[in-house]
Amino acid sequence: MSQKPKSRGRPSSQVEREPGGGGEEAPSTSRGPGGAASQRRAQASPAPGPRSQKQLELKVAELVQFLLIKDQRKIPIRRTDILRHVVGDYKDVLPELLRRAAERLEYVFGYRLVELEPRSNTYILVNTLEPVEEDAEVRGDQGTPTTGLLMIVLGLIFMKGNSIKETEVWDFLRRLGVHPTKKHLIFGDPKKLITEDFVRQRYLDYRRIPHTDPVDYELQWGPRTNLETSKMKVLKFVAKIHHQDPKDWPAHHCPCPNPFSCLLKSEAQPRARSLPGGKGWRWEEASCLFKFVVVPGRVCKLFFL
Amino acid sequence: MQGNTRRTGVMTDVHRRFLQLLMTHGVLEECDVKRLQKHCYKVHDCNATVEKLEDFINTINSVLESLYIEIKKGVTEDDGRPIYALVNLATTSVSKMASDFAENELDLFRKALELIIDSDTGFASSTNILNLVDQLKGKKMRKKEAEHVLQKFVQNKWLIEKEGEFTLHGRAILEMDQYIRETYPDAVKVCNICRSLLIQGQSCETCGIRMHLPCVAKYFQSSSEPHCPHCNDYWPHEVPEVFDPEKERETGMSRSNKRPSRSRQH
């Protein structure tokens, strides 16, 4: 889509590089046709000339917006996507752009750009500010109830010693009225949420257990979970929904093999049967236990015409 | 443009939390912005005096400048309430990705926008908009679907609906001011008083100049017989009241209780 010429002060990324600043050919190559010289020229991309501060600044601004938008969807951002959609022929200064963008994100917004796993070349934004419960009253988006479901699953995983079978997850969730095959009023398709969406967002790891018949899968905490929350917080939430203080469960402060049973004990069951949203707790409450990047919402233009 | 022209302020966690939470709203009324500011102070810095909102926002804007984003202040066209929106100043292909809307939905908005700008009242009827669904770019859209899309725009505060007609929400006006002026230089209307973009307003029947309702309210506030500032002819429309946040709080009036807005006089 071609850009309309923008008035002063409205920079555009399609702006031609300043004269004399770009498109320097490889030295000593004539512009004439034929021969090794032009072949060489065709193979080697022209060394980019020096770019103005303003151009770099605009690129950083684009990169910041890109990262905010992408993280809003909670999909880890790949370096290749950054190259393709934003950086383009500023590829040579990508590390510098990333560094500056990360600095801006943290200084201005309080979001830290972190690599999901070492050498994975994918990134997420983590909030450096601690969410507080009162934030919920002044937010424009009312938290996400799906977080509550995620928290429960994370809690189950944790309680079970960091790994749980999918069948066991459903055994528990059924008591809360959440079924893998039934459409849920709040969550829609809980199976898809847990085994696909949360996995894609890297909150959970979902792996097939070999030699199981019928096939079973195991669920573990994903890399994003470790960056955005903590075992303590998960424990707090789980305790809250059972109206108990974490200190009542000393065993879980240092995770040990079989503490899961207490969650399934009869005491838990009557409460578990009460519908979420009833008195006691709401699914949305779990949101404040995650250091989510607050959904940026409508930072960017409605559309680009 | 940046750096040396404006001294950049210092961001603290108070500002950051404010910015984060502001971003969850597309647009926010001033009273809620103040509440948000107070909340952020409470979380981080209980004892500090809450800075004047204007200065507070200027600080944040000074650092947002290099990112081509700005917290813009505007006023609702129908009743003069101050509003704030975070707008993107740079138009790049990255912004395309920001959209929550599909290509055909955006095109529907574009069509509605054009009808609104071309209209005399600043409103486009649902019927007229829906009649254009065949001309949309992208995937084919049925009228029924288009109705839902229009409602989506209303929910997301890009459009306002009144009695089956649509106009631009204050947010859209803030966000798209520059774009509208550039794209529709001949059709665009401007307020005689504040010189800003005008979608809804009152107009002089003699000379045709237009004014925003809140601008009319302020301009004619203390005159018993309003006259057109341009041609001096008698101003035939009812002069609305100036928006008073204090009065609203006292009487506990909600927006829905207000008398119907007279925005469509012309």
Coordinates of C-alpha atoms in Angstrom, one line a residue:
Chain A
M1 CA 0.0 0.0 0.0
S2 CA 1.5 3.3 -1.0
Q3 CA 1.9 6.0 1.5
K4 CA 0.4 9.4 1.0
P5 CA 3.0 12.1 1.4
K6 CA 2.9 13.1 4.9
S7 CA 3.1 16.6 6.2
R8 CA 5.9 17.9 8.3
G9 CA 6.3 16.1 11.5
R10 CA 4.5 13.0 10.4
P11 CA 7.3 10.6 9.5
S12 CA 6.7 7.6 7.4
S13 CA 8.8 4.5 7.1
Q14 CA 8.5 4.5 3.4
V15 CA 10.4 7.8 3.2
E16 CA 13.4 7.5 0.9
R17 CA 16.7 7.5 2.5
E18 CA 18.3 10.9 2.5
P19 CA 20.2 11.7 -0.6
G20 CA 23.8 10.7 -0.3
G21 CA 22.9 8.6 2.7
G22 CA 22.0 5.4 1.1
G23 CA 22.5 2.8 -1.5
E24 CA 26.2 2.9 -1.6
E25 CA 27.3 0.3 -4.0
A26 CA 30.2 -2.0 -3.3
P27 CA 33.2 0.1 -3.9
S28 CA 34.9 0.1 -7.3
T29 CA 31.9 -1.4 -9.1
S30 CA 31.0 0.4 -12.2
R31 CA 27.4 0.9 -13.1
G32 CA 27.9 -0.5 -16.5
P33 CA 26.3 -3.7 -17.7
G34 CA 27.8 -7.1 -17.9
G35 CA 30.9 -8.7 -16.6
A36 CA 32.0 -9.9 -13.2
A37 CA 31.5 -6.4 -11.8
S38 CA 27.7 -6.4 -12.2
Q39 CA 27.5 -10.0 -11.2
R40 CA 29.2 -9.2 -8.0
R41 CA 26.9 -6.3 -7.5
A42 CA 23.9 -8.6 -8.0
Q43 CA 25.1 -11.0 -5.4
A44 CA 26.3 -8.7 -2.7
S45 CA 23.6 -6.5 -1.3
P46 CA 24.6 -2.8 -1.3
A47 CA 26.1 -1.7 2.0
P48 CA 23.6 0.6 3.6
G49 CA 24.8 4.1 4.1
P50 CA 24.7 5.9 7.4
R51 CA 21.2 6.5 8.6
S52 CA 20.1 9.7 10.3
Q53 CA 19.2 9.7 13.9
K54 CA 15.7 10.5 12.9
Q55 CA 15.4 7.4 10.7
L56 CA 16.8 5.2 13.5
E57 CA 14.4 6.8 16.0
L58 CA 11.4 6.1 13.8
K59 CA 12.5 2.5 13.4
V60 CA 12.8 2.1 17.1
A61 CA 9.4 3.6 17.5
E62 CA 8.0 1.1 15.0
L63 CA 9.7 -1.7 16.8
V64 CA 8.3 -0.6 20.1
Q65 CA 4.8 -0.5 18.7
F66 CA 5.3 -3.9 17.0
L67 CA 6.4 -5.5 20.2
L68 CA 3.5 -4.0 22.2
I69 CA 1.0 -5.2 19.6
K70 CA 2.4 -8.7 19.3
D71 CA 2.7 -9.2 23.0
Q72 CA -0.9 -8.1 23.4
R73 CA -1.9 -11.4 21.8
K74 CA 0.5 -13.2 24.1
I75 CA 2.2 -15.0 21.2
P76 CA 6.0 -15.0 21.7
I77 CA 7.6 -12.7 19.2
R78 CA 10.1 -14.3 16.9
R79 CA 13.2 -12.5 15.8
T80 CA 12.4 -13.5 12.3
D81 CA 9.1 -11.7 12.5
I82 CA 10.8 -8.6 13.8
L83 CA 13.2 -8.8 10.8
R84 CA 10.4 -9.3 8.3
H85 CA 7.8 -6.8 9.5
V86 CA 9.8 -4.0 11.0
V87 CA 13.5 -4.0 10.5
G88 CA 13.7 -4.9 6.9
D89 CA 16.8 -3.4 5.5
Y90 CA 17.9 -2.1 8.8
K91 CA 18.9 -5.6 9.5
D92 CA 22.5 -4.7 10.1
V93 CA 21.6 -2.6 13.1
L94 CA 19.0 -5.0 14.5
P95 CA 20.9 -5.5 17.8
E96 CA 21.1 -1.8 18.3
L97 CA 17.4 -1.3 17.5
L98 CA 16.4 -4.1 19.8
R99 CA 18.5 -2.6 22.6
R100 CA 17.0 0.8 22.2
A101 CA 13.5 -0.6 21.9
A102 CA 14.0 -2.6 25.0
E103 CA 15.3 0.4 26.9
R104 CA 12.3 2.5 25.8
L105 CA 9.8 -0.2 26.7
E106 CA 11.2 -0.5 30.2
Y107 CA 11.8 3.2 30.8
V108 CA 8.5 4.5 29.4
F109 CA 6.1 1.6 30.0
G110 CA 7.7 -0.5 32.6
Y111 CA 7.8 -3.6 30.3
R112 CA 10.9 -5.7 30.1
L113 CA 11.7 -7.4 26.9
V114 CA 13.0 -10.9 27.7
E115 CA 13.9 -13.9 25.7
L116 CA 11.5 -16.7 26.4
E117 CA 14.2 -19.3 26.7
P118 CA 18.0 -18.9 26.2
R119 CA 18.9 -18.8 22.6
S120 CA 15.3 -19.3 21.5
N121 CA 15.3 -16.0 19.6
T122 CA 11.7 -15.4 20.7
Y123 CA 10.7 -12.7 23.1
I124 CA 7.9 -11.7 25.4
L125 CA 7.2 -8.6 27.5
V126 CA 7.1 -8.9 31.2
N127 CA 5.7 -6.3 33.5
T128 CA 8.2 -4.8 35.9
L129 CA 5.3 -3.3 37.9
E130 CA 3.5 -5.5 40.4
P131 CA -0.2 -5.7 39.6
V132 CA -2.4 -4.8 42.5
E133 CA -6.0 -5.8 43.1
E134 CA -7.2 -2.2 42.9
D135 CA -5.9 -2.0 39.4
A136 CA -9.0 -3.9 38.4
E137 CA -11.2 -1.0 39.3
V138 CA -9.5 1.4 37.0
R139 CA -8.8 -0.8 34.1
G140 CA -10.6 -0.6 30.8
D141 CA -10.5 -4.3 30.0
Q142 CA -12.0 -6.3 32.8
G143 CA -9.2 -8.8 33.3
T144 CA -9.6 -12.2 31.7
P145 CA -11.6 -15.0 33.3
T146 CA -9.5 -17.5 31.4
T147 CA -6.6 -16.6 33.6
G148 CA -8.5 -18.2 36.5
L149 CA -8.6 -21.4 34.6
L150 CA -5.0 -21.2 33.8
M151 CA -4.2 -20.6 37.4
I152 CA -6.1 -23.7 38.4
V153 CA -4.2 -25.8 35.9
L154 CA -0.9 -24.3 37.0
G155 CA -1.8 -25.1 40.6
L156 CA -2.7 -28.6 39.8
I157 CA 0.6 -29.1 38.0
F158 CA 2.5 -27.6 40.9
M159 CA 0.7 -29.7 43.4
K160 CA 1.3 -32.8 41.5
G161 CA 5.0 -32.2 41.6
N162 CA 5.4 -30.1 38.4
S163 CA 3.8 -32.5 36.0
I164 CA 0.3 -33.8 35.7
K165 CA -1.6 -36.1 33.3
E166 CA -4.3 -34.5 31.2
T167 CA -6.8 -37.0 32.4
E168 CA -6.2 -36.0 36.0
V169 CA -6.7 -32.3 35.1
W170 CA -10.2 -33.1 33.7
D171 CA -11.0 -35.3 36.7
F172 CA -10.5 -32.2 38.8
L173 CA -12.0 -29.6 36.5
R174 CA -15.2 -31.6 36.1
R175 CA -16.0 -30.8 39.7
L176 CA -15.9 -27.1 38.8
G177 CA -18.3 -27.7 35.9
V178 CA -15.6 -27.5 33.3
H179 CA -15.6 -30.3 30.8
P180 CA -13.3 -31.1 27.9
T181 CA -16.2 -31.9 25.6
K182 CA -18.9 -29.5 26.8
K183 CA -19.1 -25.8 25.8
H184 CA -18.5 -23.6 28.8
L185 CA -20.4 -20.4 29.4
I186 CA -17.2 -18.4 30.3
F187 CA -14.4 -20.4 28.6
G188 CA -16.1 -21.6 25.5
D189 CA -13.9 -24.5 24.6
P190 CA -11.9 -25.4 27.7
K191 CA -10.0 -28.2 26.0
K192 CA -8.8 -25.9 23.2
L193 CA -7.9 -23.2 25.8
I194 CA -5.8 -25.6 27.9
T195 CA -4.2 -27.8 25.2
E196 CA -3.9 -25.2 22.5
D197 CA -4.2 -21.6 23.4
F198 CA -2.3 -21.7 26.7
V199 CA 0.4 -23.9 25.0
R200 CA 0.8 -21.5 22.1
Q201 CA 1.2 -18.7 24.5
R202 CA 3.8 -20.7 26.3
Y203 CA 2.1 -20.8 29.6
L204 CA 1.9 -24.5 29.5
D205 CA 3.9 -27.3 27.9
Y206 CA 1.8 -30.2 26.6
R207 CA 3.6 -33.4 25.7
R208 CA 2.4 -36.8 24.7
I209 CA 3.2 -39.5 27.1
P210 CA 4.7 -42.4 25.0
H211 CA 3.3 -45.9 25.2
T212 CA 0.0 -44.8 26.6
D213 CA -3.2 -46.3 25.4
P214 CA -5.5 -44.5 25.1
V215 CA -3.1 -41.7 24.5
D216 CA -2.5 -39.4 27.4
Y217 CA -0.6 -36.2 27.7
E218 CA 1.3 -34.5 30.4
L219 CA 1.1 -30.8 31.3
Q220 CA 3.8 -28.8 32.8
W221 CA 4.5 -25.1 33.4
G222 CA 5.7 -23.4 30.3
P223 CA 8.5 -20.9 30.1
R224 CA 6.3 -17.9 30.1
T225 CA 4.7 -18.9 33.4
N226 CA 8.0 -18.9 35.2
L227 CA 8.7 -15.4 33.9
E228 CA 5.3 -13.9 34.7
T229 CA 4.4 -15.5 38.0
S230 CA 5.7 -17.6 40.7
K231 CA 4.9 -20.8 42.6
M232 CA 4.1 -18.7 45.6
K233 CA 1.5 -16.7 43.7
V234 CA -0.1 -19.8 42.2
L235 CA -0.3 -21.3 45.6
K236 CA -1.9 -18.2 47.0
F237 CA -4.6 -18.3 44.4
V238 CA -5.3 -21.9 44.8
A239 CA -5.5 -21.4 48.6
K240 CA -7.8 -18.5 48.1
I241 CA -10.3 -20.5 46.2
H242 CA -10.4 -22.9 49.0
H243 CA -10.5 -20.1 51.6
Q244 CA -7.3 -21.2 53.2
D245 CA -4.1 -19.5 53.9
P246 CA -1.0 -20.8 52.2
K247 CA 0.7 -21.2 55.5
D248 CA -1.8 -23.9 56.3
W249 CA -0.1 -26.0 53.7
P250 CA 3.5 -25.9 54.8
A251 CA 4.3 -28.9 52.7
H252 CA 3.8 -26.9 49.5
H253 CA 6.2 -24.1 50.2
C254 CA 8.8 -26.5 49.1
P255 CA 7.2 -28.6 46.5
C256 CA 7.1 -32.3 47.4
P257 CA 5.8 -35.3 45.6
N258 CA 2.3 -36.0 46.6
P259 CA 0.5 -33.0 48.2
F260 CA -2.1 -33.1 45.5
S261 CA -4.4 -35.3 47.5
C262 CA -5.5 -32.6 49.9
L263 CA -6.9 -30.6 47.0
L264 CA -9.1 -33.5 46.1
K265 CA -10.1 -34.3 49.7
S266 CA -13.7 -34.1 50.6
E267 CA -13.3 -30.7 52.1
A268 CA -12.4 -29.2 48.7
Q269 CA -15.3 -30.9 46.9
P270 CA -18.3 -29.0 48.3
R271 CA -16.7 -25.7 47.5
A272 CA -15.5 -26.8 44.2
R273 CA -19.1 -27.5 43.2
S274 CA -20.1 -24.0 43.7
L275 CA -20.2 -22.2 40.4
P276 CA -17.4 -19.8 39.6
G277 CA -18.7 -16.3 39.8
G278 CA -20.7 -17.1 42.9
K279 CA -19.6 -15.8 46.3
G280 CA -16.1 -16.5 47.2
W281 CA -14.0 -15.7 44.1
R282 CA -14.1 -14.8 40.5
W283 CA -12.1 -16.2 37.7
E284 CA -10.9 -12.8 36.8
E285 CA -9.2 -12.4 40.2
A286 CA -6.4 -14.6 39.0
S287 CA -5.3 -11.9 36.6
C288 CA -3.6 -9.8 39.3
L289 CA -1.4 -12.7 40.1
F290 CA 0.2 -12.6 36.8
K291 CA 2.7 -9.9 35.9
F292 CA 0.9 -9.5 32.6
V293 CA 1.8 -6.9 30.3
V294 CA -1.4 -4.9 30.6
V295 CA -3.1 -5.3 27.3
P296 CA -2.1 -2.2 25.3
G297 CA -5.4 -2.0 23.7
R298 CA -5.8 0.8 21.2
V299 CA -2.4 2.4 21.3
C300 CA -2.1 2.3 17.6
K301 CA -4.2 3.7 14.9
L302 CA -7.4 2.1 14.0
F303 CA -6.1 1.4 10.7
F304 CA -3.6 2.4 8.1
L305 CA -5.2 3.8 5.1
Chain B
M1 CA 11.5 17.7 16.5
Q2 CA 12.6 16.0 19.7
G3 CA 15.1 16.3 22.5
N4 CA 16.2 19.8 22.2
T5 CA 12.8 21.3 21.7
R6 CA 11.1 20.0 24.8
R7 CA 12.8 19.1 28.1
T8 CA 11.8 15.5 28.7
G9 CA 10.4 14.7 32.1
V10 CA 11.3 11.9 34.3
M11 CA 9.2 8.8 34.3
T12 CA 8.5 7.1 37.6
D13 CA 6.5 4.0 38.4
V14 CA 3.5 6.2 39.1
H15 CA 3.6 7.5 35.5
R16 CA 4.3 4.0 34.1
R17 CA 1.3 2.4 35.9
F18 CA -0.8 5.3 34.8
L19 CA 0.3 4.7 31.2
Q20 CA -0.2 1.0 31.3
L21 CA -3.7 1.3 32.7
L22 CA -4.6 4.2 30.4
M23 CA -3.7 1.9 27.5
T24 CA -6.5 -0.5 28.5
H25 CA -9.0 2.2 27.7
G26 CA -9.3 3.5 24.2
V27 CA -10.5 6.8 25.5
L28 CA -11.2 8.0 29.0
E29 CA -13.1 10.9 30.5
E30 CA -11.2 13.5 32.5
C31 CA -12.9 12.6 35.8
D32 CA -11.8 8.9 35.3
V33 CA -8.3 10.0 34.2
K34 CA -8.0 11.9 37.5
R35 CA -9.2 8.9 39.4
L36 CA -6.7 6.8 37.6
Q37 CA -3.9 9.2 38.4
K38 CA -4.9 9.2 42.1
H39 CA -4.9 5.4 42.1
C40 CA -1.4 5.3 40.7
Y41 CA -0.1 7.7 43.3
K42 CA -1.7 5.6 46.0
V43 CA 0.0 2.4 44.8
H44 CA 3.5 3.8 44.5
D45 CA 3.9 7.0 46.4
C46 CA 1.2 7.5 49.0
N47 CA 2.6 10.7 50.6
A48 CA 3.4 12.7 47.5
T49 CA 1.1 15.4 46.4
V50 CA -0.8 14.5 43.3
E51 CA 0.7 16.6 40.5
K52 CA -1.6 18.7 38.4
L53 CA -3.0 16.5 35.7
E54 CA -1.8 18.7 32.8
D55 CA 1.8 18.6 34.1
F56 CA 1.6 14.9 34.8
I57 CA 0.5 14.2 31.3
N58 CA 3.0 16.6 29.8
T59 CA 5.7 14.6 31.5
I60 CA 4.5 11.4 30.0
N61 CA 4.1 13.0 26.6
S62 CA 7.6 14.3 26.6
V63 CA 9.0 10.8 26.7
L64 CA 6.3 9.4 24.4
E65 CA 7.3 11.9 21.8
S66 CA 10.2 9.9 20.5
L67 CA 7.9 6.9 20.1
Y68 CA 5.4 8.9 18.0
I69 CA 2.7 8.3 20.5
E70 CA 0.8 11.0 22.4
I71 CA -1.9 11.3 25.1
K72 CA -4.2 13.8 23.4
K73 CA -6.8 15.8 25.1
G74 CA -10.1 16.6 23.4
V75 CA -13.7 17.4 24.1
T76 CA -16.8 15.4 23.3
E77 CA -18.7 17.1 20.5
D78 CA -22.1 16.6 21.9
D79 CA -21.7 17.7 25.5
G80 CA -18.3 19.2 26.0
R81 CA -16.8 16.6 28.3
P82 CA -13.0 16.6 28.3
I83 CA -11.6 13.2 27.1
Y84 CA -8.1 11.8 26.8
A85 CA -6.9 9.2 24.3
L86 CA -3.6 7.7 23.4
V87 CA -3.0 8.3 19.8
N88 CA -0.4 7.1 17.3
L89 CA 1.2 9.9 15.4
A90 CA 3.3 7.9 12.9
T91 CA 1.6 6.1 10.1
T92 CA 3.6 3.1 9.2
S93 CA 2.8 -0.4 8.1
V94 CA 3.2 -1.6 11.6
S95 CA 0.1 0.3 12.6
K96 CA -1.8 -1.9 10.2
M97 CA -1.2 -4.8 12.4
A98 CA -2.6 -3.1 15.4
S99 CA -6.0 -3.2 14.0
D100 CA -8.5 -5.6 15.6
F101 CA -10.5 -5.4 12.4
A102 CA -10.4 -7.2 9.2
E103 CA -9.8 -5.6 5.9
N104 CA -13.5 -5.5 4.9
E105 CA -14.4 -4.1 8.3
L106 CA -11.9 -1.3 8.0
D107 CA -13.3 -0.5 4.6
L108 CA -16.8 -0.4 6.1
F109 CA -15.5 2.1 8.6
R110 CA -13.8 4.1 5.8
K111 CA -17.1 4.2 3.9
A112 CA -19.0 5.3 7.0
L113 CA -16.4 7.9 7.7
E114 CA -16.8 9.3 4.2
L115 CA -20.5 9.6 4.5
I116 CA -20.2 11.2 7.9
I117 CA -17.8 13.8 6.6
D118 CA -19.8 14.5 3.5
S119 CA -23.0 14.9 5.4
D120 CA -24.3 18.2 6.6
T121 CA -25.3 17.0 10.1
G122 CA -22.2 14.9 10.8
F123 CA -24.3 11.8 10.9
A124 CA -24.7 8.9 8.4
S125 CA -27.7 6.7 8.5
S126 CA -27.4 3.0 9.0
T127 CA -29.2 2.4 5.8
N128 CA -26.9 4.5 3.7
I129 CA -23.9 2.8 5.2
L130 CA -25.3 -0.7 4.7
N131 CA -26.1 0.1 1.1
L132 CA -22.4 0.3 0.5
V133 CA -21.5 -3.2 1.6
D134 CA -21.2 -4.4 -1.9
Q135 CA -18.4 -2.0 -2.6
L136 CA -16.2 -3.2 0.3
K137 CA -12.7 -4.5 -0.2
G138 CA -11.8 -7.9 1.0
K139 CA -14.1 -10.7 1.9
K140 CA -17.7 -10.3 1.0
M141 CA -19.9 -8.9 3.8
R142 CA -23.6 -9.3 4.2
K143 CA -25.7 -6.4 5.5
K144 CA -26.5 -8.4 8.7
E145 CA -22.9 -8.9 9.4
A146 CA -22.2 -5.2 8.6
E147 CA -24.7 -4.3 11.3
H148 CA -22.7 -6.2 13.8
V149 CA -19.5 -4.6 12.6
L150 CA -21.0 -1.2 13.1
Q151 CA -21.9 -2.2 16.6
K152 CA -18.4 -3.4 17.2
F153 CA -17.2 0.1 16.2
V154 CA -19.6 1.6 18.7
Q155 CA -18.5 -0.7 21.5
N156 CA -14.9 0.1 20.8
K157 CA -15.7 3.8 20.8
W158 CA -14.9 4.6 17.2
L159 CA -18.5 5.5 16.4
I160 CA -21.4 6.8 18.3
E161 CA -24.9 5.7 17.4
K162 CA -28.0 7.9 17.8
E163 CA -31.4 6.8 16.6
G164 CA -30.1 4.7 13.8
E165 CA -27.5 7.1 12.7
F166 CA -23.8 7.1 13.2
T167 CA -21.2 9.7 13.9
L168 CA -17.6 9.7 15.0
H169 CA -16.7 9.2 18.6
G170 CA -14.4 11.8 20.1
R171 CA -11.7 9.2 20.2
A172 CA -11.8 8.7 16.4
I173 CA -11.7 12.5 15.9
L174 CA -8.6 12.7 18.1
E175 CA -6.9 9.7 16.5
M176 CA -7.8 10.6 12.9
D177 CA -7.7 14.4 12.9
Q178 CA -4.7 14.6 10.6
Y179 CA -5.8 11.8 8.4
I180 CA -9.2 13.3 7.8
R181 CA -7.8 16.7 7.0
E182 CA -5.4 15.2 4.5
T183 CA -7.9 12.9 2.9
Y184 CA -10.9 15.1 2.7
P185 CA -9.5 18.6 2.5
D186 CA -12.5 20.0 0.7
A187 CA -15.3 18.2 2.6
V188 CA -13.8 18.7 6.0
K189 CA -15.5 21.2 8.3
V190 CA -13.8 23.3 10.9
C191 CA -15.2 25.1 13.9
N192 CA -15.2 28.9 13.6
I193 CA -14.2 29.3 17.2
C194 CA -11.5 26.7 18.0
R195 CA -10.5 25.9 14.4
S196 CA -10.5 22.2 15.1
L197 CA -12.1 19.5 13.1
L198 CA -15.9 19.6 13.3
I199 CA -18.2 16.7 12.8
Q200 CA -21.3 17.7 14.8
G201 CA -22.2 21.2 15.5
Q202 CA -24.4 24.2 14.8
S203 CA -24.2 26.3 11.8
C204 CA -25.2 29.9 10.9
E205 CA -28.1 29.8 8.4
T206 CA -26.9 33.0 6.8
C207 CA -23.2 32.7 6.3
G208 CA -22.7 29.0 6.9
I209 CA -20.0 29.1 9.5
R210 CA -20.0 26.2 12.0
M211 CA -19.3 25.8 15.6
H212 CA -19.0 22.9 18.0
L213 CA -21.7 22.7 20.6
P214 CA -19.3 23.2 23.5
C215 CA -17.8 26.1 21.7
V216 CA -21.2 27.6 21.2
A217 CA -21.9 27.1 24.8
K218 CA -18.7 28.9 25.9
Y219 CA -19.0 31.7 23.3
F220 CA -22.5 32.6 24.0
Q221 CA -22.4 31.9 27.7
S222 CA -23.1 35.3 29.0
S223 CA -25.0 36.8 26.1
S224 CA -28.8 37.1 26.2
E225 CA -29.1 37.5 22.4
P226 CA -26.5 35.4 20.6
H227 CA -25.3 36.6 17.2
C228 CA -23.2 34.9 14.6
P229 CA -19.5 35.8 15.2
H230 CA -19.0 36.1 11.5
C231 CA -22.0 37.8 9.9
N232 CA -23.6 39.0 13.1
D233 CA -27.0 37.6 12.2
Y234 CA -29.2 36.3 14.9
W235 CA -28.1 32.9 16.1
P236 CA -31.2 30.8 15.7
H237 CA -30.2 27.7 17.7
E238 CA -30.6 26.8 21.4
V239 CA -27.4 27.5 23.2
P240 CA -26.3 24.5 25.3
E241 CA -24.9 24.7 28.8
V242 CA -21.2 24.8 29.4
F243 CA -20.1 21.4 30.8
D244 CA -19.5 21.7 34.5
P245 CA -17.9 18.7 36.2
E246 CA -18.7 20.0 39.6
K247 CA -22.4 20.4 38.9
E248 CA -22.5 17.0 37.4
R249 CA -21.0 15.5 40.5
E250 CA -23.4 17.3 42.8
T251 CA -26.6 16.5 41.1
G252 CA -25.4 13.0 40.4
M253 CA -26.6 13.3 36.9
S254 CA -25.7 10.4 34.7
R255 CA -25.3 10.8 31.0
S256 CA -28.4 9.0 30.2
N257 CA -30.5 11.5 32.2
K258 CA -29.3 14.4 30.2
R259 CA -31.7 16.1 27.8
P260 CA -31.3 14.9 24.2
S261 CA -28.4 16.6 22.5
R262 CA -29.2 19.1 19.9
S263 CA -26.3 18.3 17.8
R264 CA -28.1 18.1 14.6
Q265 CA -29.1 21.7 14.1
H266 CA -27.8 23.3 11.0

